[in-house]
XYZ file of C-alpha atoms in Angstrom:
552
model
C -21.099 -20.202 -17.303
C -21.755 -18.348 -14.033
C -23.120 -21.528 -12.450
C -19.995 -23.384 -13.623
C -17.763 -20.778 -12.011
C -19.838 -20.899 -8.830
C -19.723 -24.695 -8.651
C -15.937 -24.729 -9.064
C -15.518 -22.306 -6.142
C -18.412 -23.298 -3.876
C -19.061 -26.939 -4.744
C -22.594 -28.179 -4.129
C -23.299 -25.939 -1.134
C -26.884 -24.731 -1.452
C -26.620 -21.931 1.094
C -23.259 -20.197 0.629
C -22.783 -17.297 3.021
C -21.677 -13.759 2.223
C -18.512 -12.651 3.999
C -18.639 -9.640 6.310
C -15.677 -7.311 5.926
C -14.682 -4.110 7.637
C -16.457 -1.193 6.042
C -14.139 0.425 3.482
C -13.629 4.218 3.392
C -16.769 5.890 2.085
C -15.106 8.986 0.653
C -14.022 7.579 -2.707
C -14.431 8.584 -6.339
C -17.372 6.190 -6.570
C -19.188 7.212 -3.392
C -18.729 10.941 -3.962
C -20.311 10.670 -7.397
C -22.966 8.109 -6.411
C -24.278 9.841 -3.297
C -26.433 12.547 -4.985
C -27.378 10.309 -7.918
C -28.644 7.455 -5.761
C -30.423 9.793 -3.346
C -32.432 11.226 -6.248
C -33.169 7.799 -7.734
C -34.165 6.363 -4.360
C -36.757 9.105 -4.022
C -38.249 8.067 -7.388
C -38.803 4.452 -6.277
C -39.629 5.136 -2.634
C -43.079 3.528 -2.931
C -41.922 0.546 -4.974
C -41.017 -2.906 -3.517
C -37.425 -2.477 -4.664
C -34.093 -1.971 -2.905
C -31.421 0.202 -4.507
C -27.894 -0.993 -3.663
C -24.358 0.233 -4.357
C -21.269 -1.988 -4.008
C -17.563 -1.476 -4.521
C -15.439 -3.275 -7.117
C -15.130 -6.365 -4.894
C -18.883 -6.711 -4.345
C -18.959 -5.256 -0.812
C -22.275 -3.488 -0.192
C -21.621 0.180 0.584
C -25.140 1.623 0.549
C -28.732 0.335 0.507
C -32.102 2.094 0.377
C -35.716 0.962 0.082
C -39.140 2.245 1.099
C -40.270 -1.362 1.686
C -39.299 -2.246 5.262
C -40.438 -5.824 4.800
C -38.065 -6.225 1.854
C -35.173 -4.795 3.873
C -35.867 -7.272 6.682
C -35.840 -10.126 4.177
C -32.577 -8.890 2.642
C -31.017 -8.757 6.100
C -31.779 -12.463 6.504
C -29.611 -13.267 3.460
C -26.903 -10.734 4.420
C -27.531 -8.485 1.410
C -26.655 -5.536 3.613
C -23.862 -2.979 4.047
C -20.536 -4.569 4.862
C -21.232 -7.952 3.239
C -19.466 -9.094 0.065
C -21.758 -10.401 -2.682
C -19.076 -11.601 -5.098
C -19.693 -14.757 -7.115
C -16.945 -16.449 -5.119
C -18.989 -15.816 -1.954
C -22.622 -16.522 -2.866
C -22.539 -17.794 -6.444
C -24.554 -16.383 -9.341
C -26.226 -13.082 -8.403
C -26.815 -9.665 -9.934
C -23.878 -8.026 -8.166
C -21.142 -10.655 -8.362
C -22.007 -11.814 -11.869
C -22.085 -8.245 -13.199
C -18.584 -7.785 -11.779
C -17.372 -11.041 -13.332
C -18.653 -10.442 -16.864
C -18.296 -6.655 -16.802
C -21.735 -5.971 -18.293
C -25.249 -5.411 -16.871
C -27.106 -8.614 -15.936
C -30.582 -9.556 -14.702
C -30.695 -12.655 -12.471
C -34.253 -13.905 -11.935
C -35.362 -16.170 -9.085
C -34.223 -19.698 -9.933
C -31.217 -18.422 -11.880
C -29.484 -17.724 -8.548
C -26.948 -20.355 -7.488
C -27.838 -20.064 -3.803
C -31.174 -21.550 -2.812
C -31.867 -18.800 -0.292
C -31.613 -16.150 -3.017
C -34.102 -17.730 -5.423
C -36.990 -15.775 -3.939
C -35.378 -12.586 -5.307
C -34.684 -11.022 -8.681
C -31.801 -8.602 -9.027
C -30.383 -6.447 -11.798
C -26.788 -5.272 -11.562
C -24.996 -2.737 -13.758
C -21.265 -2.070 -13.394
C -20.150 1.511 -12.807
C -17.048 2.204 -14.895
C -14.632 5.084 -14.599
C -15.246 7.263 -17.687
C -11.526 7.960 -18.131
C -9.695 4.780 -17.138
C -12.455 2.275 -17.938
C -11.890 0.509 -14.591
C -14.933 -1.028 -12.899
C -15.511 0.858 -9.644
C -18.570 -0.977 -8.388
C -22.121 -2.054 -9.181
C -25.564 -0.474 -8.950
C -28.060 -3.204 -8.106
C -31.835 -3.266 -7.872
C -33.275 -6.182 -5.926
C -36.917 -7.122 -5.509
C -38.976 -10.206 -4.720
C -39.041 -12.625 -7.636
C -42.784 -12.157 -8.275
C -42.209 -8.429 -8.911
C -39.424 -8.913 -11.479
C -39.616 -7.147 -14.849
C -37.245 -5.873 -17.532
C -37.401 -2.317 -16.161
C -35.149 -3.384 -13.276
C -32.210 -3.768 -15.623
C -32.990 -0.552 -17.494
C -33.168 1.389 -14.227
C -29.865 -0.106 -12.991
C -28.141 0.793 -16.278
C -29.528 4.326 -16.065
C -28.238 4.740 -12.503
C -24.792 3.421 -13.424
C -24.615 5.762 -16.435
C -25.572 8.793 -14.333
C -22.890 7.952 -11.764
C -20.267 7.630 -14.515
C -21.316 11.014 -15.876
C -21.017 12.521 -12.402
C -17.551 10.980 -11.996
C -16.515 12.661 -15.240
C -17.854 15.985 -14.031
C -16.067 15.596 -10.695
C -12.860 14.508 -12.419
C -12.927 17.593 -14.588
C -13.565 19.754 -11.520
C -10.769 18.134 -9.503
C -8.346 18.127 -12.414
C -9.079 21.790 -13.100
C -8.355 22.649 -9.469
C -5.022 20.778 -9.582
C -4.155 22.346 -12.943
C -4.905 25.873 -11.677
C -2.697 25.419 -8.597
C 0.016 23.829 -10.737
C 0.072 26.784 -13.137
C 0.182 29.249 -10.240
C 3.049 27.353 -8.592
C 5.038 27.244 -11.842
C 4.550 30.951 -12.470
C 5.257 32.272 -8.978
C 7.694 29.886 -7.312
C 10.338 29.705 -10.048
C 11.160 26.222 -8.736
C 10.706 22.624 -9.865
C 7.087 21.619 -9.318
C 5.094 18.386 -9.466
C 1.300 18.199 -9.412
C -0.431 14.962 -8.469
C -4.134 14.124 -8.497
C -6.253 11.006 -8.709
C -5.791 10.731 -12.467
C -3.094 13.288 -13.305
C 0.612 13.724 -12.786
C 2.384 16.824 -14.110
C 6.070 17.779 -13.965
C 7.330 21.200 -15.027
C 10.354 21.818 -17.230
C 12.545 22.944 -14.314
C 12.105 19.552 -12.646
C 13.259 17.827 -15.823
C 16.186 20.200 -16.228
C 17.502 20.082 -12.651
C 17.039 16.368 -11.889
C 18.051 13.313 -13.863
C 15.676 10.426 -14.579
C 16.578 8.521 -11.405
C 16.005 11.532 -9.184
C 12.740 12.313 -10.969
C 11.433 8.794 -10.295
C 12.390 9.077 -6.607
C 10.625 12.451 -6.349
C 7.528 11.038 -8.045
C 7.463 8.138 -5.557
C 7.574 10.647 -2.695
C 4.764 12.596 -4.354
C 2.675 9.432 -4.682
C 3.135 8.799 -0.956
C 1.562 12.217 -0.330
C -1.563 11.388 -2.333
C -4.653 11.719 -0.165
C -2.908 13.855 2.484
C -5.088 16.834 3.395
C -2.501 18.845 5.344
C 0.630 20.620 4.082
C 4.050 19.314 5.096
C 7.734 19.517 4.158
C 10.345 16.776 4.163
C 14.013 16.358 3.306
C 14.890 13.418 1.070
C 18.141 12.044 -0.294
C 17.928 11.349 -4.019
C 19.797 8.611 -5.928
C 22.261 11.138 -7.416
C 23.373 12.208 -3.939
C 21.387 15.446 -3.945
C 19.343 16.287 -0.869
C 16.041 17.927 -1.773
C 13.339 19.609 0.269
C 9.846 18.629 -0.888
C 7.076 21.004 0.207
C 3.565 19.607 -0.271
C 0.426 21.739 -0.384
C -2.996 20.066 -0.823
C -5.415 21.266 -3.492
C -9.153 21.395 -2.854
C -12.119 21.805 -5.147
C -14.692 23.104 -2.708
C -14.543 20.644 0.182
C -13.115 17.833 -1.978
C -9.421 16.945 -1.870
C -8.325 17.110 -5.512
C -4.627 16.326 -5.123
C -1.615 18.389 -4.261
C 1.343 20.450 -5.416
C 4.921 19.545 -4.502
C 7.554 22.285 -4.727
C 11.128 21.027 -4.841
C 14.322 22.733 -3.727
C 17.766 21.143 -3.933
C 19.454 21.635 -0.581
C 22.836 20.087 -1.355
C 24.245 19.661 -4.832
C 25.645 16.280 -5.790
C 28.799 18.073 -6.954
C 29.397 19.807 -3.619
C 28.514 16.892 -1.345
C 31.426 15.174 0.354
C 32.752 12.529 -2.047
C 30.882 9.639 -0.490
C 30.344 8.046 -3.865
C 34.052 8.278 -4.680
C 35.604 5.882 -2.237
C 33.739 6.683 0.990
C 31.064 4.053 0.550
C 30.989 2.158 3.846
C 32.011 -1.506 3.609
C 29.413 -3.156 5.841
C 29.757 -6.897 5.520
C 26.319 -7.976 6.713
C 24.155 -5.590 4.683
C 24.134 -4.581 1.026
C 23.549 -1.363 -0.859
C 25.611 0.828 -3.148
C 23.069 3.455 -4.208
C 23.809 7.051 -3.284
C 20.779 7.324 -1.015
C 21.723 4.172 0.907
C 25.416 5.120 1.157
C 24.443 8.532 2.490
C 22.189 6.957 5.127
C 24.805 4.391 6.177
C 27.519 7.043 6.364
C 25.369 9.170 8.657
C 24.952 6.237 11.062
C 28.673 5.451 10.884
C 29.595 9.057 11.697
C 27.240 9.109 14.691
C 28.543 5.771 15.922
C 32.187 6.888 15.655
C 31.411 10.038 17.635
C 29.288 7.966 20.040
C 26.506 10.432 19.336
C 23.138 9.088 20.426
C 20.911 8.523 17.412
C 17.272 7.960 16.399
C 16.582 5.953 13.239
C 13.159 6.542 11.700
C 11.793 4.311 8.978
C 8.936 2.142 7.765
C 8.724 -1.440 9.065
C 11.138 -3.767 7.290
C 13.580 -1.175 5.898
C 16.524 -2.593 7.860
C 16.965 -0.191 10.765
C 18.133 -2.871 13.207
C 20.344 -4.528 10.590
C 21.975 -1.187 9.830
C 22.678 -0.534 13.514
C 24.219 -3.996 13.960
C 26.356 -3.705 10.820
C 27.620 -0.213 11.637
C 28.435 -1.119 15.235
C 30.305 -4.236 14.115
C 32.211 -2.126 11.602
C 33.100 0.709 13.978
C 33.365 -0.949 17.415
C 34.165 -4.585 16.630
C 34.542 -6.568 19.818
C 32.414 -4.217 21.926
C 29.037 -5.596 22.984
C 25.848 -4.156 21.465
C 22.607 -5.106 23.228
C 19.458 -4.963 21.102
C 16.260 -4.696 23.139
C 12.950 -4.941 21.263
C 10.222 -2.912 22.953
C 7.631 -4.769 20.893
C 8.642 -8.126 22.401
C 9.580 -7.242 25.997
C 7.187 -6.011 28.654
C 8.044 -2.584 30.030
C 9.548 -3.803 33.314
C 11.818 -6.295 31.582
C 12.852 -3.678 29.031
C 13.823 -1.173 31.721
C 15.619 -3.803 33.818
C 17.551 -5.086 30.817
C 18.492 -1.550 29.719
C 19.799 -0.675 33.202
C 21.707 -3.969 33.420
C 23.350 -3.490 30.014
C 24.380 0.038 31.018
C 25.948 -1.269 34.227
C 27.974 -3.792 32.227
C 29.246 -1.100 29.816
C 27.362 -2.335 26.739
C 26.165 -0.139 23.926
C 22.403 -0.188 23.532
C 19.850 -0.252 20.706
C 16.169 0.011 21.630
C 14.004 -1.199 18.758
C 10.396 -0.138 18.111
C 10.536 2.622 20.722
C 7.323 4.045 19.231
C 5.251 1.274 20.909
C 6.128 2.620 24.374
C 3.558 4.715 26.208
C 4.327 7.988 27.977
C 4.929 6.528 31.483
C 7.315 3.939 30.024
C 9.124 6.633 28.030
C 9.583 8.696 31.190
C 11.046 5.697 33.023
C 13.316 4.919 30.084
C 14.481 8.538 30.071
C 15.491 8.192 33.740
C 17.423 5.000 32.965
C 19.273 6.601 30.052
C 20.031 9.758 32.032
C 21.944 7.595 34.484
C 24.660 7.317 31.824
C 24.615 10.606 29.872
C 26.230 10.640 26.422
C 29.660 12.173 25.987
C 32.735 12.220 23.762
C 34.718 9.612 25.702
C 35.021 6.099 24.310
C 33.893 4.531 27.592
C 30.497 6.262 27.414
C 27.720 4.051 25.988
C 26.326 4.567 22.521
C 22.531 4.446 22.385
C 20.257 4.272 19.364
C 16.473 4.086 18.996
C 14.357 2.904 16.068
C 10.878 4.250 15.421
C 8.138 4.263 12.821
C 8.363 7.506 10.778
C 4.880 8.592 11.921
C 5.688 8.183 15.619
C 4.815 11.145 17.832
C 7.871 12.952 19.213
C 8.275 12.752 22.984
C 10.576 15.520 24.136
C 11.322 13.954 27.535
C 13.189 11.152 25.754
C 14.223 12.655 22.445
C 16.081 15.558 24.022
C 18.759 12.992 24.906
C 19.222 12.238 21.194
C 20.759 15.126 19.232
C 20.225 13.562 15.800
C 17.661 11.613 13.758
C 18.271 9.812 10.468
C 15.546 8.502 8.147
C 16.214 5.059 6.677
C 14.695 5.071 3.155
C 12.087 2.517 2.078
C 13.248 0.003 -0.508
C 11.169 1.616 -3.269
C 13.469 4.667 -3.014
C 16.631 2.667 -3.826
C 15.498 -0.184 -6.058
C 18.915 -0.270 -7.708
C 20.194 -1.992 -4.551
C 17.972 -5.043 -5.111
C 20.607 -7.153 -6.972
C 23.088 -6.718 -4.084
C 20.379 -7.328 -1.501
C 19.220 -10.474 -3.267
C 22.691 -11.975 -3.116
C 23.176 -11.151 0.566
C 19.701 -12.394 1.539
C 20.072 -15.638 -0.440
C 23.431 -16.320 1.185
C 21.940 -15.639 4.629
C 19.173 -18.144 3.867
C 21.740 -20.798 2.907
C 20.902 -20.549 -0.808
C 24.483 -20.015 -1.940
C 23.950 -22.114 -5.079
C 20.856 -20.172 -6.164
C 21.104 -17.324 -8.698
C 18.412 -15.023 -10.048
C 18.481 -14.450 -13.799
C 18.765 -10.820 -14.971
C 15.133 -10.888 -16.136
C 14.019 -12.029 -12.675
C 16.049 -9.270 -11.003
C 14.549 -6.729 -13.404
C 11.072 -7.915 -12.454
C 11.847 -7.526 -8.741
C 13.055 -3.978 -9.410
C 9.660 -3.082 -10.928
C 7.732 -3.789 -7.722
C 6.677 -1.343 -4.999
C 7.908 -3.464 -2.028
C 5.552 -1.991 0.569
C 6.990 -4.513 3.031
C 10.515 -3.322 2.194
C 13.552 -5.574 2.708
C 11.588 -7.898 5.003
C 9.154 -8.607 2.169
C 12.043 -9.220 -0.254
C 13.629 -11.637 2.244
C 10.335 -13.538 2.584
C 10.031 -13.787 -1.207
C 13.547 -15.182 -1.551
C 12.981 -17.678 1.234
C 9.832 -18.824 -0.587
C 11.907 -19.284 -3.759
C 14.508 -21.262 -1.778
C 11.836 -23.590 -0.393
C 11.145 -24.756 -3.942
C 14.636 -24.563 -5.448
C 17.989 -25.212 -3.801
C 20.278 -24.461 -6.755
C 20.288 -23.229 -10.327
C 19.076 -20.092 -12.078
C 15.690 -18.596 -11.198
C 13.769 -17.162 -14.160
C 10.815 -14.749 -13.763
C 8.224 -17.527 -14.047
C 9.721 -19.233 -10.972
C 9.125 -16.181 -8.780
C 6.141 -16.248 -6.387
C 2.860 -15.019 -7.808
C 3.015 -11.734 -5.873
C 6.181 -10.836 -7.830
C 4.585 -11.263 -11.233
C 2.114 -8.414 -10.825
C 3.019 -4.749 -10.659
C -0.128 -3.172 -9.206
C 0.748 -0.193 -6.959
C -2.293 -0.201 -4.697
C -2.596 -2.435 -1.655
C -4.698 -5.543 -2.205
C -7.147 -7.122 0.205
C -6.505 -10.721 1.227
C -9.181 -11.923 -1.221
C -7.743 -9.848 -4.065
C -4.258 -11.207 -3.396
C -5.585 -14.781 -3.490
C -7.394 -14.038 -6.745
C -4.241 -12.506 -8.260
C -2.133 -15.496 -7.243
C -4.669 -17.950 -8.681
C -4.663 -16.137 -12.034
C -0.851 -15.984 -12.159
C -0.556 -19.700 -11.336
C -3.194 -20.650 -13.918
C -1.472 -18.645 -16.656
C 1.862 -20.247 -15.797
C 0.290 -23.746 -15.704
C -1.139 -23.227 -19.192
C 2.108 -21.793 -20.610
C 0.706 -18.297 -21.056
C -2.570 -19.378 -22.706
C -4.976 -16.922 -21.086
C -8.066 -18.521 -22.643
C -7.174 -21.903 -21.164
C -6.343 -20.261 -17.831
C -9.724 -18.512 -17.799
C -11.512 -21.790 -18.524
C -9.629 -23.543 -15.733
C -10.641 -20.811 -13.291
C -14.243 -20.794 -14.457
C -14.191 -17.195 -15.610
C -14.748 -15.594 -18.993
C -11.930 -14.560 -21.319
C -12.979 -10.918 -20.915
C -12.826 -11.218 -17.134
C -9.331 -12.674 -17.026
C -8.020 -9.948 -19.335
C -9.660 -7.310 -17.126
C -8.135 -8.865 -14.008
C -4.714 -9.007 -15.677
C -4.915 -5.254 -16.326
C -6.197 -4.464 -12.824
C -3.473 -6.484 -11.077
C -0.682 -5.487 -13.469
C 0.145 -9.143 -14.145
C 3.142 -9.558 -16.466
């Protein structure tokens, strides 16, 4: 079966090559648990002609040890070395890739390898599974020359994998205990809504449930998820779907020197009942953009107010959230007929940017400088001098200037002191309820006026994380339009990336694998066994992949 899978992917190539990828982060659940276990086991086999190897869940070699320098040199010749991916799709049947495919320990002896250059080796691979979630985190592999192969290789690999899983469980308990202790202390002493988030835990206290409705709770949880892995405390203001503004104060939790998670304390800054009645008739009517959620209306209203007052403004936000579109729509709404010049610092060289900005000022245009965060300090100083030539003021003839930046951009006081206000444009995952309106506007803009998404398809889009924000949604809809010009789009007609709900970012290879599985399932009318056969993988593997990728 493994040879069949390998032949489907690799054809009749006798010397398939492993792919080199950038080294992934080494401080993971797997590597933290494996480091002491593998060091001890490596010492036990130091005088044996064996190499002990650890890979991640995609088959990328993370770690390799052997006391046999000649063996290591030979392994280097076949790229069985740190940074190379030994998945079945790369090199065919082998102890690492095949163990990942079937999800159980395997011993691949000499001629059983698909690649001719690997047939001088024997390798035993045992998957390392997370003791709580059951997810496969990687593989422990023992590789030796084929003439030294014996059944103990597999037993030793299984033992190493089991010890790592046990260590993961111990670490998980330690990390979870640290998060739980900080959570209890925060609940007892702060008297405020509290959320605790760790690698495997999420806890919300009763005050959070009492003070915030379900929509606000989901928005707060999304913010908390964004803080996962952050090792420094911070505070941020966020507008919630109900219209409430909340301050989220994050404090990391450590177990020794290990980051266990963090505690988020929440304080409502402005009550939805005391906020100006934006939701009751003050929602801005911006023709070229869509959004009726409270968080989006609040953001748009802030830009409108600044534009009316001609107050210079900085818009922060992730790529693709619609900062430039919001500026254009607001300006058209407030100062129709007055020219707005949009200058993209990411597309213009610095001299052209400065010349264009000065020229637009001389002509009396309003100005929006996009992607200002790509400018270096000397360019920012020069831009400051240009902008100071026309200082902001209350009179209508004074220019209105806005900047857009990435939210993690470093503040530069020489420029920002000219801008009295900043507004954060929320990522799409914070106002998913706007997706139906956005879909209609984006389809119309693409010329797909006769195309409609069925309610089930819209519901599926609202389940996704949209890390690329509105730009990603636009690209998805344009892909749909390339295949259909009219009619009703059901969920199965959405691109493959929209039929999986995994929250973590996928590598290019993982995304291709996900798309292939989705397409095969659709081609075989939901028959997963037939889809697995068509892809050359086992039924157990396709079900595992479906769970990992969140395929629906």
